[in-house]
Every structure is written in structure tokens, then in C-alpha cells.
Coordinates of C-alpha atoms in Angstrom, one line a residue:
Chain A
M1 CA -67.7 -91.5 -56.8
K2 CA -69.5 -89.4 -59.3
T3 CA -66.8 -87.3 -61.1
L4 CA -67.0 -84.3 -63.4
V5 CA -64.0 -83.4 -65.5
F6 CA -63.6 -79.8 -66.8
L7 CA -62.6 -79.9 -70.4
E8 CA -60.6 -77.0 -71.7
H9 CA -60.4 -76.2 -75.5
H10 CA -58.6 -73.9 -77.8
E11 CA -59.2 -73.2 -81.5
G12 CA -61.4 -76.2 -82.0
A13 CA -59.4 -78.8 -80.2
L14 CA -59.8 -80.3 -76.7
Q15 CA -56.8 -79.5 -74.5
R16 CA -54.4 -82.5 -74.0
D17 CA -54.0 -82.0 -70.3
S18 CA -57.7 -82.1 -69.6
L19 CA -58.0 -85.3 -71.6
G20 CA -55.2 -86.7 -69.5
V21 CA -57.2 -85.9 -66.3
L22 CA -60.3 -87.4 -67.9
S23 CA -58.4 -90.6 -68.7
K24 CA -57.1 -90.8 -65.1
A25 CA -60.6 -90.2 -63.7
A26 CA -61.9 -93.0 -65.8
S27 CA -59.2 -95.4 -64.5
L28 CA -60.2 -94.6 -60.9
G29 CA -63.7 -95.9 -61.5
G30 CA -67.2 -94.7 -60.6
E31 CA -69.3 -92.6 -62.9
V32 CA -67.2 -90.2 -64.9
D33 CA -68.7 -87.3 -66.9
A34 CA -67.1 -84.3 -68.6
V35 CA -68.2 -80.7 -69.1
L36 CA -67.5 -78.5 -72.1
L37 CA -68.3 -74.8 -72.0
G38 CA -67.9 -72.3 -74.9
Q39 CA -69.4 -71.1 -78.1
G40 CA -69.6 -73.5 -81.1
V41 CA -68.1 -76.4 -79.1
E42 CA -70.8 -79.0 -79.2
G43 CA -69.1 -80.7 -82.1
L44 CA -66.0 -81.3 -80.0
A45 CA -68.0 -83.0 -77.2
A46 CA -68.3 -86.6 -78.5
E47 CA -64.5 -86.9 -78.8
A48 CA -64.3 -87.0 -75.0
G49 CA -66.1 -90.3 -75.0
K50 CA -63.0 -92.0 -76.3
F51 CA -61.1 -90.9 -73.2
G52 CA -63.7 -92.4 -70.8
A53 CA -66.5 -89.8 -70.3
R54 CA -70.0 -91.4 -70.2
H55 CA -71.8 -88.1 -70.7
V56 CA -70.4 -84.8 -71.9
H57 CA -72.4 -81.9 -70.6
V58 CA -72.3 -78.9 -73.0
M59 CA -73.3 -75.4 -72.5
D60 CA -72.9 -73.6 -75.8
D61 CA -73.5 -69.9 -75.4
V62 CA -72.1 -66.7 -76.9
L63 CA -71.5 -65.4 -73.3
L64 CA -69.0 -68.3 -72.8
A65 CA -67.1 -67.5 -76.1
A66 CA -64.2 -65.8 -74.4
P67 CA -62.2 -68.0 -72.0
L68 CA -63.0 -66.1 -68.9
P69 CA -63.5 -67.9 -65.6
Q70 CA -66.4 -66.3 -63.8
P71 CA -69.3 -67.2 -66.1
R72 CA -67.8 -70.8 -66.1
V73 CA -68.2 -70.8 -62.3
D74 CA -71.9 -70.1 -62.7
A75 CA -72.4 -72.8 -65.2
L76 CA -70.4 -75.4 -63.2
E77 CA -72.3 -74.5 -60.0
T78 CA -75.6 -75.3 -61.8
L79 CA -74.2 -78.5 -63.2
V80 CA -72.6 -79.8 -60.0
R81 CA -75.6 -79.0 -57.8
G82 CA -78.1 -80.4 -60.3
G83 CA -76.1 -83.5 -61.3
G84 CA -75.0 -84.5 -57.8
F85 CA -71.3 -84.7 -58.6
D86 CA -69.1 -85.3 -55.6
T87 CA -65.8 -84.8 -57.3
V88 CA -64.8 -82.1 -59.9
L89 CA -61.4 -82.4 -61.5
F90 CA -59.4 -79.8 -63.5
A91 CA -56.1 -79.8 -65.4
A92 CA -54.2 -76.7 -64.2
S93 CA -54.1 -73.7 -66.5
V94 CA -54.4 -70.0 -66.2
L95 CA -58.1 -70.3 -66.9
S96 CA -58.9 -73.5 -64.9
A97 CA -57.1 -72.3 -61.7
D98 CA -59.5 -69.3 -61.6
V99 CA -62.5 -71.5 -62.4
A100 CA -61.7 -74.1 -59.8
A101 CA -60.9 -71.6 -57.0
G102 CA -64.1 -69.6 -57.7
L103 CA -66.1 -72.8 -57.7
A104 CA -64.6 -73.9 -54.4
A105 CA -65.8 -70.6 -52.8
R106 CA -69.2 -70.9 -54.4
L107 CA -69.8 -74.5 -53.3
D108 CA -67.9 -74.3 -50.1
G109 CA -65.9 -77.3 -51.4
G110 CA -62.3 -78.1 -50.7
L111 CA -59.8 -77.5 -53.4
N112 CA -56.5 -79.4 -53.5
Y113 CA -54.1 -77.9 -56.1
D114 CA -50.8 -78.7 -57.8
L115 CA -51.5 -82.4 -57.6
T116 CA -49.2 -84.8 -59.4
D117 CA -51.2 -87.9 -58.8
L118 CA -54.7 -89.0 -57.8
V119 CA -55.3 -92.4 -56.2
V120 CA -58.1 -94.1 -54.3
E121 CA -57.0 -95.4 -50.9
D122 CA -59.5 -97.3 -48.8
G123 CA -62.3 -96.1 -51.0
E124 CA -61.3 -92.4 -50.5
L125 CA -59.8 -90.1 -53.1
V126 CA -56.3 -88.9 -52.2
G127 CA -54.3 -86.3 -54.0
K128 CA -50.5 -86.4 -54.1
R129 CA -48.9 -83.0 -53.9
P130 CA -45.2 -82.1 -53.8
A131 CA -44.5 -79.1 -51.6
L132 CA -41.6 -76.9 -50.6
G133 CA -39.9 -77.1 -53.9
D134 CA -40.9 -80.7 -54.4
S135 CA -38.9 -81.7 -51.3
V136 CA -41.9 -83.2 -49.4
Y137 CA -44.9 -85.2 -50.7
V138 CA -48.2 -84.4 -49.1
D139 CA -51.2 -86.8 -49.2
A140 CA -54.0 -84.3 -49.5
G141 CA -57.6 -85.3 -48.6
W142 CA -61.0 -83.7 -48.4
T143 CA -63.3 -83.5 -45.4
S144 CA -66.5 -83.0 -47.3
E145 CA -68.1 -83.1 -50.7
P146 CA -67.8 -81.9 -53.4
R147 CA -64.1 -82.5 -53.7
L148 CA -62.3 -80.2 -56.1
A149 CA -58.8 -80.8 -57.5
L150 CA -56.4 -79.1 -59.8
V151 CA -53.8 -81.3 -61.4
R152 CA -50.4 -80.0 -62.3
S153 CA -50.0 -79.5 -66.0
G154 CA -48.4 -82.4 -68.0
T155 CA -49.1 -84.9 -65.3
F156 CA -51.5 -87.4 -67.0
E157 CA -51.2 -88.7 -70.5
P158 CA -54.5 -89.0 -72.4
S159 CA -55.3 -92.6 -73.2
E160 CA -58.1 -93.8 -75.5
S161 CA -60.4 -96.4 -74.1
G162 CA -62.6 -96.5 -77.2
G163 CA -65.8 -95.7 -75.4
S164 CA -68.4 -93.2 -76.6
A165 CA -70.2 -90.4 -74.8
E166 CA -73.7 -89.2 -74.8
V167 CA -73.8 -85.4 -75.3
V168 CA -76.2 -83.6 -73.0
T169 CA -76.8 -79.9 -73.4
F170 CA -77.7 -77.7 -70.4
E171 CA -78.4 -74.1 -69.5
S172 CA -77.4 -72.0 -66.6
R173 CA -78.1 -68.5 -65.5
L174 CA -75.0 -66.3 -65.6
Q175 CA -74.6 -63.7 -62.9
D176 CA -74.1 -60.0 -63.7
F177 CA -70.8 -59.7 -61.8
S178 CA -69.6 -62.8 -63.7
L179 CA -70.1 -61.0 -67.0
A180 CA -68.6 -57.7 -65.9
A181 CA -65.0 -58.6 -67.0
V182 CA -64.7 -58.7 -70.8
M183 CA -62.0 -59.9 -73.2
V184 CA -61.0 -57.1 -75.5
E185 CA -58.1 -58.8 -77.2
Q186 CA -57.3 -62.5 -77.1
A187 CA -54.3 -64.8 -77.6
H188 CA -52.4 -62.4 -79.7
E189 CA -48.9 -63.8 -80.3
E190 CA -46.6 -60.9 -80.3
A191 CA -43.7 -62.3 -82.2
E192 CA -42.9 -65.2 -84.5
G193 CA -39.8 -67.2 -84.0
P194 CA -38.2 -70.6 -84.7
S195 CA -40.0 -73.6 -83.2
I196 CA -38.3 -75.0 -80.1
E197 CA -40.5 -78.0 -79.7
E198 CA -38.6 -80.1 -82.3
A199 CA -35.1 -79.1 -81.2
D200 CA -32.8 -81.8 -79.8
V201 CA -30.8 -79.3 -77.9
I202 CA -32.2 -76.2 -76.1
V203 CA -30.3 -73.5 -74.3
A204 CA -32.7 -71.4 -72.2
G205 CA -32.1 -68.1 -70.5
G206 CA -33.8 -66.5 -67.5
R207 CA -33.7 -63.4 -65.4
G208 CA -30.1 -64.2 -64.3
L209 CA -29.0 -62.9 -67.7
G210 CA -29.5 -59.4 -66.4
G211 CA -31.1 -58.0 -69.5
P212 CA -32.0 -58.6 -73.1
E213 CA -28.4 -58.2 -74.2
G214 CA -27.6 -61.3 -72.1
F215 CA -29.3 -63.5 -74.7
A216 CA -26.4 -62.9 -77.1
Q217 CA -24.3 -65.4 -75.2
V218 CA -27.2 -67.9 -74.9
E219 CA -27.6 -67.7 -78.7
E220 CA -23.9 -68.3 -79.2
L221 CA -23.9 -71.4 -77.0
A222 CA -27.1 -72.7 -78.7
K223 CA -25.4 -72.2 -82.1
A224 CA -22.3 -74.0 -81.0
L225 CA -24.4 -76.9 -79.7
G226 CA -26.6 -76.9 -82.8
G227 CA -29.7 -76.1 -80.7
A228 CA -32.5 -73.6 -80.3
V229 CA -32.9 -70.8 -77.8
A230 CA -35.7 -70.7 -75.2
A231 CA -36.7 -68.3 -72.4
T232 CA -38.6 -68.2 -69.1
R233 CA -41.9 -66.4 -68.6
A234 CA -40.3 -63.7 -66.5
V235 CA -38.0 -62.6 -69.3
V236 CA -40.6 -62.9 -72.0
D237 CA -43.0 -60.8 -70.0
A238 CA -40.2 -58.3 -69.5
G239 CA -39.8 -58.1 -73.3
W240 CA -36.3 -59.6 -73.4
Y241 CA -37.2 -62.5 -75.7
P242 CA -40.2 -63.4 -77.9
Y243 CA -43.2 -65.4 -76.5
S244 CA -42.8 -68.1 -79.1
A245 CA -39.6 -69.2 -77.3
Q246 CA -41.1 -69.5 -73.9
V247 CA -40.9 -72.8 -72.0
G248 CA -43.1 -73.5 -69.0
Q249 CA -46.7 -73.7 -67.8
T250 CA -47.9 -70.8 -70.0
G251 CA -45.4 -71.5 -72.7
K252 CA -44.2 -74.6 -74.6
T253 CA -43.5 -78.0 -73.2
V254 CA -40.3 -79.4 -74.5
S255 CA -38.3 -82.6 -74.1
P256 CA -35.0 -82.3 -75.9
K257 CA -32.0 -84.6 -75.4
L258 CA -30.2 -81.7 -73.7
Y259 CA -31.5 -78.7 -71.9
V260 CA -29.1 -76.1 -70.7
A261 CA -30.7 -73.6 -68.2
V262 CA -28.7 -70.4 -67.9
G263 CA -29.6 -68.0 -65.1
I264 CA -32.9 -69.8 -64.5
S265 CA -34.0 -70.4 -60.9
G266 CA -36.3 -73.2 -62.0
A267 CA -39.6 -72.4 -60.3
I268 CA -42.3 -75.0 -60.7
Q269 CA -44.0 -73.1 -63.6
H270 CA -40.8 -73.5 -65.6
K271 CA -40.1 -77.0 -64.4
V272 CA -43.4 -78.4 -65.8
G273 CA -42.3 -77.2 -69.3
M274 CA -38.9 -78.9 -69.4
Q275 CA -38.7 -81.6 -66.7
S276 CA -38.9 -84.5 -69.3
S277 CA -35.7 -83.3 -71.0
A278 CA -33.3 -86.3 -71.1
L279 CA -30.3 -84.3 -69.7
I280 CA -30.5 -81.0 -67.8
V281 CA -27.5 -78.8 -67.2
A282 CA -28.0 -75.7 -65.0
I283 CA -25.8 -72.6 -64.5
N284 CA -26.9 -70.2 -61.7
K285 CA -25.2 -68.1 -59.2
D286 CA -27.7 -68.9 -56.4
P287 CA -26.8 -72.2 -54.7
N288 CA -30.4 -72.5 -53.4
A289 CA -32.1 -72.2 -56.8
P290 CA -34.7 -74.9 -57.1
I291 CA -33.3 -75.9 -60.5
F292 CA -30.3 -77.6 -58.8
E293 CA -32.8 -80.1 -57.3
Y294 CA -33.5 -81.6 -60.7
A295 CA -30.6 -80.7 -62.9
D296 CA -28.4 -83.7 -63.8
F297 CA -25.4 -81.4 -63.7
G298 CA -25.5 -78.1 -61.9
V299 CA -22.9 -75.4 -61.7
V300 CA -23.0 -72.6 -59.1
G301 CA -21.2 -69.7 -60.6
D302 CA -21.1 -66.6 -62.7
L303 CA -22.8 -67.3 -66.1
N304 CA -21.0 -64.4 -67.7
E305 CA -17.7 -66.2 -67.0
I306 CA -18.8 -69.8 -67.7
V307 CA -21.1 -69.5 -70.8
P308 CA -18.6 -67.8 -73.2
K309 CA -15.8 -70.3 -72.2
L310 CA -18.1 -73.2 -72.6
T311 CA -19.2 -72.0 -76.0
E312 CA -15.5 -71.8 -77.0
L313 CA -14.8 -75.3 -75.7
V314 CA -17.8 -76.7 -77.6
R315 CA -16.8 -75.0 -80.8
Q316 CA -13.2 -76.3 -80.6
R317 CA -14.5 -79.8 -79.8
R318 CA -16.8 -79.8 -82.8
A319 CA -14.2 -78.4 -85.1
A320 CA -11.7 -81.1 -84.1
Chain B
M29 CA -59.8 -44.0 -54.5
K30 CA -59.1 -46.8 -52.1
I31 CA -56.9 -49.8 -52.9
A32 CA -56.6 -52.9 -50.7
V33 CA -53.5 -55.1 -51.2
C34 CA -53.8 -58.7 -49.8
V35 CA -50.5 -60.1 -48.7
K36 CA -49.1 -63.1 -46.9
C37 CA -46.1 -63.5 -44.7
V38 CA -44.0 -66.5 -45.7
P39 CA -40.8 -68.1 -44.4
D40 CA -37.7 -66.1 -45.4
S41 CA -36.3 -67.6 -48.6
S42 CA -32.9 -67.9 -47.0
A43 CA -34.3 -70.0 -44.1
Q44 CA -34.7 -73.8 -44.4
T45 CA -38.4 -74.3 -44.6
R46 CA -39.9 -77.5 -43.2
I47 CA -43.3 -79.0 -42.4
D48 CA -44.1 -79.8 -38.8
R49 CA -44.7 -83.6 -38.7
E50 CA -47.1 -83.3 -35.7
T51 CA -49.4 -80.6 -37.0
K52 CA -48.7 -81.3 -40.7
R53 CA -48.6 -77.6 -41.2
L54 CA -45.8 -75.5 -42.5
D55 CA -43.4 -74.6 -39.6
R56 CA -43.7 -70.8 -39.5
S57 CA -41.6 -70.3 -36.4
G58 CA -38.6 -69.0 -38.3
E59 CA -37.9 -65.6 -39.8
A60 CA -40.8 -64.3 -41.8
A61 CA -40.8 -62.1 -44.8
L62 CA -43.4 -60.5 -47.0
N63 CA -44.2 -63.0 -49.9
P64 CA -42.0 -61.6 -52.7
F65 CA -44.9 -61.9 -55.2
D66 CA -47.0 -59.6 -53.0
V67 CA -44.3 -56.9 -53.0
N68 CA -45.2 -56.5 -56.7
A69 CA -48.8 -55.9 -55.8
V70 CA -47.9 -53.3 -53.1
E71 CA -45.7 -51.6 -55.7
E72 CA -48.5 -51.5 -58.3
A73 CA -50.8 -50.0 -55.7
L74 CA -48.3 -47.2 -55.0
R75 CA -47.9 -46.6 -58.7
V76 CA -51.7 -46.2 -59.2
R77 CA -51.7 -43.8 -56.3
E78 CA -48.9 -41.7 -57.8
E79 CA -51.0 -41.5 -61.0
V80 CA -54.4 -40.8 -59.5
G81 CA -53.5 -38.9 -56.3
E82 CA -55.9 -38.9 -53.3
T83 CA -55.7 -42.7 -52.9
E84 CA -55.5 -44.8 -49.7
V85 CA -53.5 -48.0 -49.8
V86 CA -54.5 -50.5 -47.2
V87 CA -52.5 -53.7 -46.7
I88 CA -54.5 -56.7 -45.5
S89 CA -53.3 -60.1 -44.2
L90 CA -54.4 -63.1 -42.2
G91 CA -51.7 -64.6 -39.9
P92 CA -50.2 -64.6 -36.4
E93 CA -49.6 -61.3 -34.7
R94 CA -45.9 -61.4 -35.5
A95 CA -46.8 -61.1 -39.2
L96 CA -47.1 -57.3 -38.5
E97 CA -43.3 -57.0 -38.6
P98 CA -42.8 -58.2 -42.2
M99 CA -46.0 -56.4 -43.2
R100 CA -44.4 -53.1 -42.2
K101 CA -42.2 -53.4 -45.2
A102 CA -45.3 -52.4 -47.2
L103 CA -45.7 -49.3 -45.0
A104 CA -42.0 -48.5 -45.4
M105 CA -42.5 -48.6 -49.2
G106 CA -45.4 -46.1 -48.9
A107 CA -48.6 -47.9 -48.0
D108 CA -50.9 -46.0 -45.6
R109 CA -52.0 -48.6 -43.0
L110 CA -52.2 -52.3 -42.1
V111 CA -55.0 -54.6 -41.2
L112 CA -54.1 -58.0 -39.8
V113 CA -56.6 -60.7 -38.8
A114 CA -54.8 -62.4 -36.1
D115 CA -56.8 -65.1 -34.3
E116 CA -55.6 -68.5 -33.1
A117 CA -58.8 -70.1 -34.3
A118 CA -57.9 -69.1 -37.9
A119 CA -54.7 -71.2 -37.9
G120 CA -54.7 -73.9 -40.5
S121 CA -57.3 -72.2 -42.7
D122 CA -57.4 -73.7 -46.3
L123 CA -58.6 -71.9 -49.4
V124 CA -62.3 -72.0 -48.5
A125 CA -61.7 -70.6 -45.0
T126 CA -59.0 -68.1 -45.9
S127 CA -61.1 -66.6 -48.7
R128 CA -64.0 -66.3 -46.4
I129 CA -62.0 -64.4 -43.8
L130 CA -60.3 -62.1 -46.3
A131 CA -63.6 -61.4 -48.0
A132 CA -65.1 -60.4 -44.7
V133 CA -62.3 -57.8 -44.1
L134 CA -62.6 -56.6 -47.6
E135 CA -66.4 -56.1 -47.2
R136 CA -65.6 -54.0 -44.2
E137 CA -63.0 -51.9 -46.0
S138 CA -65.0 -51.7 -49.3
P139 CA -62.0 -50.7 -51.6
D140 CA -62.4 -49.8 -55.3
L141 CA -59.6 -52.1 -56.2
V142 CA -58.3 -55.3 -54.5
L143 CA -54.8 -56.3 -55.5
F144 CA -53.2 -59.7 -55.0
G145 CA -49.7 -61.0 -55.9
Q146 CA -49.7 -63.9 -58.3
Q147 CA -49.1 -66.6 -55.7
A148 CA -47.5 -67.3 -52.4
S149 CA -43.9 -68.4 -52.6
D150 CA -44.5 -71.1 -49.9
S151 CA -47.6 -72.8 -51.3
D152 CA -47.5 -72.0 -55.1
G153 CA -51.3 -71.8 -55.2
A154 CA -52.3 -68.8 -57.3
V155 CA -55.9 -69.7 -56.3
L156 CA -56.9 -67.3 -53.5
Q157 CA -57.7 -64.3 -55.7
A158 CA -60.4 -66.1 -57.7
A159 CA -62.1 -67.5 -54.5
V160 CA -62.1 -64.0 -52.9
A161 CA -63.5 -62.4 -56.1
D162 CA -66.3 -64.9 -56.1
R163 CA -67.2 -64.2 -52.5
L164 CA -67.1 -60.5 -53.1
Q165 CA -69.1 -60.9 -56.3
R166 CA -66.6 -58.7 -58.2
P167 CA -65.0 -59.1 -61.6
L168 CA -61.5 -60.7 -61.6
I169 CA -58.5 -60.3 -63.8
S170 CA -55.6 -62.6 -62.8
Q171 CA -51.9 -62.9 -63.9
V172 CA -51.8 -59.2 -65.0
A173 CA -48.4 -58.2 -66.4
E174 CA -49.5 -54.7 -67.4
L175 CA -52.3 -52.7 -65.7
T176 CA -53.9 -49.5 -67.0
R177 CA -56.9 -47.6 -65.8
E178 CA -59.3 -45.0 -67.0
D179 CA -62.8 -43.8 -66.1
G180 CA -63.6 -46.5 -63.5
V181 CA -62.4 -49.3 -65.7
V182 CA -59.2 -51.4 -65.2
R183 CA -57.5 -53.0 -68.2
G184 CA -55.1 -55.9 -67.7
K185 CA -52.8 -57.5 -70.1
R186 CA -51.8 -61.1 -69.2
Q187 CA -50.2 -64.1 -70.5
T188 CA -51.9 -67.4 -71.0
E189 CA -50.9 -70.8 -72.5
Y190 CA -51.8 -69.4 -76.0
G191 CA -50.5 -65.8 -76.0
Y192 CA -51.6 -62.5 -74.5
D193 CA -55.1 -61.5 -73.5
V194 CA -56.3 -58.1 -72.7
I195 CA -59.2 -58.0 -70.2
E196 CA -61.2 -55.1 -69.0
A197 CA -63.3 -54.8 -65.8
P198 CA -65.3 -52.1 -64.2
L199 CA -64.3 -51.0 -60.6
P200 CA -64.7 -52.3 -58.0
A201 CA -62.6 -55.2 -59.2
V202 CA -60.1 -57.8 -58.0
V203 CA -56.8 -58.0 -59.9
A204 CA -53.9 -60.3 -59.3
V205 CA -50.6 -59.1 -60.7
S206 CA -47.7 -61.2 -62.1
D207 CA -44.2 -60.6 -60.8
A208 CA -43.3 -59.3 -64.3
I209 CA -45.5 -56.2 -63.8
N210 CA -43.0 -54.0 -62.1
E211 CA -39.6 -53.7 -60.3
P212 CA -40.6 -53.0 -56.7
R213 CA -38.9 -50.0 -55.0
Y214 CA -36.7 -50.3 -52.0
P215 CA -38.0 -48.7 -48.9
S216 CA -36.2 -45.4 -48.2
L217 CA -34.7 -44.7 -44.7
K218 CA -37.4 -42.1 -44.2
G219 CA -40.0 -44.7 -45.2
I220 CA -38.6 -47.2 -42.7
M221 CA -38.5 -44.6 -39.9
G222 CA -42.1 -43.5 -40.7
A223 CA -43.6 -47.0 -40.9
K224 CA -43.9 -47.6 -37.2
S225 CA -46.1 -44.6 -36.6
K226 CA -48.6 -45.5 -39.4
P227 CA -51.9 -47.2 -38.3
Q228 CA -51.7 -50.9 -37.7
E229 CA -54.9 -52.7 -36.8
T230 CA -55.2 -56.2 -35.4
L231 CA -58.6 -57.8 -35.6
S232 CA -60.1 -61.0 -34.2
L233 CA -62.5 -63.2 -36.2
G234 CA -65.4 -61.9 -34.1
A235 CA -64.6 -58.3 -35.1
I236 CA -65.2 -59.1 -38.8
G237 CA -68.2 -61.3 -38.2
V238 CA -66.6 -64.7 -39.0
S239 CA -67.6 -67.5 -36.6
L240 CA -65.1 -70.0 -35.2
E241 CA -66.8 -72.8 -37.2
E242 CA -66.1 -70.9 -40.4
A243 CA -62.3 -70.5 -39.8
G244 CA -59.3 -72.7 -39.2
E245 CA -59.6 -76.4 -39.5
A246 CA -63.3 -76.3 -38.7
G247 CA -64.0 -74.0 -41.6
S248 CA -61.6 -75.9 -44.0
R249 CA -62.6 -78.5 -46.5
T250 CA -59.2 -80.0 -47.2
T251 CA -56.8 -81.9 -44.9
V252 CA -53.3 -83.2 -45.0
L253 CA -53.6 -87.0 -44.5
A254 CA -49.9 -87.9 -44.5
L255 CA -46.4 -86.6 -45.3
G256 CA -43.9 -88.6 -47.3
E257 CA -40.6 -88.5 -49.1
P258 CA -40.6 -87.5 -52.7
P259 CA -39.8 -90.2 -55.3
A260 CA -36.0 -90.6 -55.5
R261 CA -34.4 -88.5 -58.2
G262 CA -31.7 -89.8 -60.4
D263 CA -28.1 -88.8 -59.6
T264 CA -27.7 -85.0 -59.6
V265 CA -24.3 -83.4 -59.5
K266 CA -23.8 -79.8 -58.2
I267 CA -20.4 -78.1 -58.3
E268 CA -19.1 -74.7 -57.4
D269 CA -17.2 -73.0 -60.2
D270 CA -13.5 -72.6 -59.5
G271 CA -12.7 -71.7 -63.1
S272 CA -12.9 -75.3 -64.3
A273 CA -16.7 -75.5 -64.7
P274 CA -16.7 -75.0 -68.5
Q275 CA -14.3 -77.9 -68.9
K276 CA -16.3 -80.0 -66.5
I277 CA -19.6 -79.3 -68.3
L278 CA -17.9 -80.2 -71.6
E279 CA -16.6 -83.5 -70.1
F280 CA -20.1 -84.3 -68.7
L281 CA -21.7 -83.6 -72.1
L282 CA -19.2 -85.9 -73.9
E283 CA -19.6 -88.6 -71.3
K284 CA -23.4 -88.5 -71.8
K285 CA -22.8 -88.4 -75.6
A286 CA -24.8 -85.1 -75.7
I287 CA -22.2 -83.7 -78.2

């Protein structure tokens, strides 16, 4: 196996999930290289050696400054074809999903996505993928090379193996259509709020709250429990609550001692941000909501009835 | 202007979905529905038309012939016509094959704007749009939560892991919208009545110039090797609220020493 791992970076640091995938790739054996694309990123490259990369291929170009997928597909096509890689691995993110899928079409290579494990069985790479709300596990394979894979976020922990990498720069032609989309504003956080990552208790609200005013009862319960308030992507995008409080794939990853999910269906994008919470309590009116599959204690019912009463009971208990 | 909306028919959310252990494919024999994420894309196309006027909205899908029925919901909402690639040889197409087939239909339609929903509710992929954009060699903006347009340029605001991006692309372009972008309308009775008489075209692979080797399992590069049970979860408790739920939650929290 000759594997290439796509390294994502933000504000001068390599992204943790992609280092996790790199560590995993190194543990599977074969030749493992990494690739880093951007502007002013060459200094970051050597770091990847500690996580198992032998070479880090770097294309440092002003045209790669914005984290847009299409020019990255061009660069990766050049590298994969020229370097003879048979396997290309990505940690899932908004950017890398687009890069991986574009590259699959370009190289006519199979892409298995949402993988939660990678193993080698009888000398062949196999991806493990939960499906249908994680109720079935699929062993996903490839019928030709190159094999492309997107690994669910938060799956592999980075582990330092103490190696060092040789940094190799390369160039690639970037196509006109790949440069047609331009970033006009980037990573602009719209609101500041308290940090939820350090909280021991989190009470999170979703679309089931019915509107921004629904967060009042979530805040009351959080206060009674001495915790912080979090929100799902859907309600943050709808403007009900600030982005800084968002938990999930495109928000924060949290692991409090107690996570209370109020009016949250628990789609996979949310699950990856809170699944390592020690205790999960869910209140939702839909008995089929995926969150009940992994909540330690689930209540099917009307949150508007339950949450205020629970808040009152917790207050009384703590006052006693 | 011409807008193509790519949609998928998925098992109805109320139905119990399962994977056929023989074919290792999703069992699609039950009731089908329009993928809820794609309804947001149809809605966005209709909103653009209301703003621009003189716009044709074409809804495109790949699937069995009976997918026409759930697709008619898009016509009832206000879309102008349907194009369905229905060919047995296309069954089991993965990302590489599906994107090839959709790109071939889109080449034939040549729209100014291609819209996708964020992901399919049955496969959670969110990958098709980027593969199609690459095949069409058109700019891509994905996960768009707010779409605006002026003078042949679309501007999308979208959320990433680090905050909000605003990306611009010249038309023709491919845009995937998030489900936060709009609240889809319900079809009116008049819309439902009128849907059946709108054009609904069914195409074979041959009609769009895709060979049998490029579609279905032959044209796919991934395969399902085996199906298994998920790792056992810890004990989960689910109760129906009969008025005592707040007390029961409190007792659970005390038992687990969470308070």
C-alpha cells in the first residue's frame, strides 16, 4: 500500500482529525506520505513526521490560500498520478468532503465515506461504515485503485511515533474552472459567547424548541444544573443561538459529564460532536428520533411540559 | 434562466428501512419519498424563479421508474418538469457511476444553475455535488445557508468548522444548499392537481450516452463486502412521558451522581 493522507490546517496549525487519520494510516503499514496545500504552510509540514508521514508533499501557492476544494482537486490529481499512490485518506470536514468527492470523479476512484474504522483484512484495505442511523455496520471495499476514503470526524486520535518527515515541494497546474469560485469573506465568527468546551454539564437545544424564545427554558435548566448552553447547527443557522455555542461536526466537540439534549433529533452531524459525553439525557417528542439510539436516558414527550418541571425539581434538590 | 435541481427518492422516514442481505443494497421496495434535504433545493429554485422571472425549473433524478411518483411533489410545489434516468443497468451505482450519469443528463440540459440538497437522508453522504461539479467542470459552492445572486454571479454563505464563509462563483455553477436555507412550502391543492399534466420524461442510459460498463456495479469502484451488527451500546432507557418524566429524570441523575 502506498498511502497519501490529506492534511487540513487552520490558522497555522494542523487539524487534529487529519493527524488522527495519518496516525491510523501509519499503523496499517506500507508507505505513508502526507500532503499539505495552502499558502505559507511549508513550516507546518515537518510536524507531520511525528505522526508517521515519511514524506510531506507541499504545494505552497497564493491560489491555494483560501480553503476552497476545487484547486485542491487539481493539485491532488497531479500528486496521486505522479506519485503512484494507491490509497488517499481524508478526515471528513466541509472542505475535505468536497475535495475527496471531486478527486474521486477526476481519478475514477472509489470513495467510501463516513468510515469509523479502517482495517487491513487478508492484505486488503476495508472500511467500516455505520449505516441507517448506525443500526447496521457495512464492510466497505474498493474494486480498483486508487482507493479514496473519508473518515468520520473524531474517529482516530493522533498518536506521536517520534519519526521525522522529509518535506518535498511540488507544483501543479490549476484549472480555470477550479479557480472560478472565490472566497470573499472567511471564517467570520458572528457572535462571542461563553466557552462550552470546558463545561461539566451542557444543556443543548435544537429545532424542537420551536423558535429562539424556546432557549429561555434551556438556559433556565442549564442554570439550575450549573452548566452551559449549547445548540445544534440547524438552530444556529436559523439565527436562534450564537455559533460559538454550536455542537457537532461544524461546531464544537464536547465531552461533559452530563449532556441534556432538548428537542434535538440527533443526526450524525450532531452525534459526532457530543457522543463521548459520559451521560446523555434526551427529551424529544418524536419516538423515532435517532438520539434515542444513543441516549442513556430518553424521554418521549413534550419538552415544554417536561423541561420547566425538571428545572424546578433540580432547583429544589440543590436548595435542600 | 434555467435551474436544474438534482433529487433522490429515499425510503419514507416513517418506514422501517433495512438492507437486503442478498444484494447488500438498501431495500427500496417500501414507500418512497423525496429526500427531505432535496425539498429545500426545490424550494430555493422556486424562490430564485420568483425573483428573476422567466426561469425554467427542471428536476432530475436517477432511480427506478416508480421514483416518478415522489418526484411529482416537486412539480406540485411549482417545478416545471421532471427528468428521470430509469435503467436497470444503473442499479447499485456508487458515487463515481452516479455522478457520471447525472453529469450526462446535466450536459444535455445545460442549466445556468445546478442545485443539490445537502445530503441524502438514507446515505448521509454529502459528496455527490462535488463529484458532479468536477465532471461538469463548473465552480462549486456547498453547504449554502444563504444564497444571493446578481449579474451572473451567485454568492453563498455557508458554515464550516471555523465560522462562516462567503463564496462567490460565476454562472453556470453548482450549489448545494443546507436545510437551514429556507422553510419549504407545502404544495397547494391546485399544484397537486396540476402536477400530473406537467412533462415527465424517463430516459435510458443509452439516451444520455452512458454505456452499460460505466453504470451500475460495473461502473462503480466501491463495493459492500459484508454486513454486520453494530458494536453493542451500553444500556439505554427510553420512556414515554406520562407526567412523571421530570421526576424520573431527576432520579436517574441522582442515581448516576450527575447532580
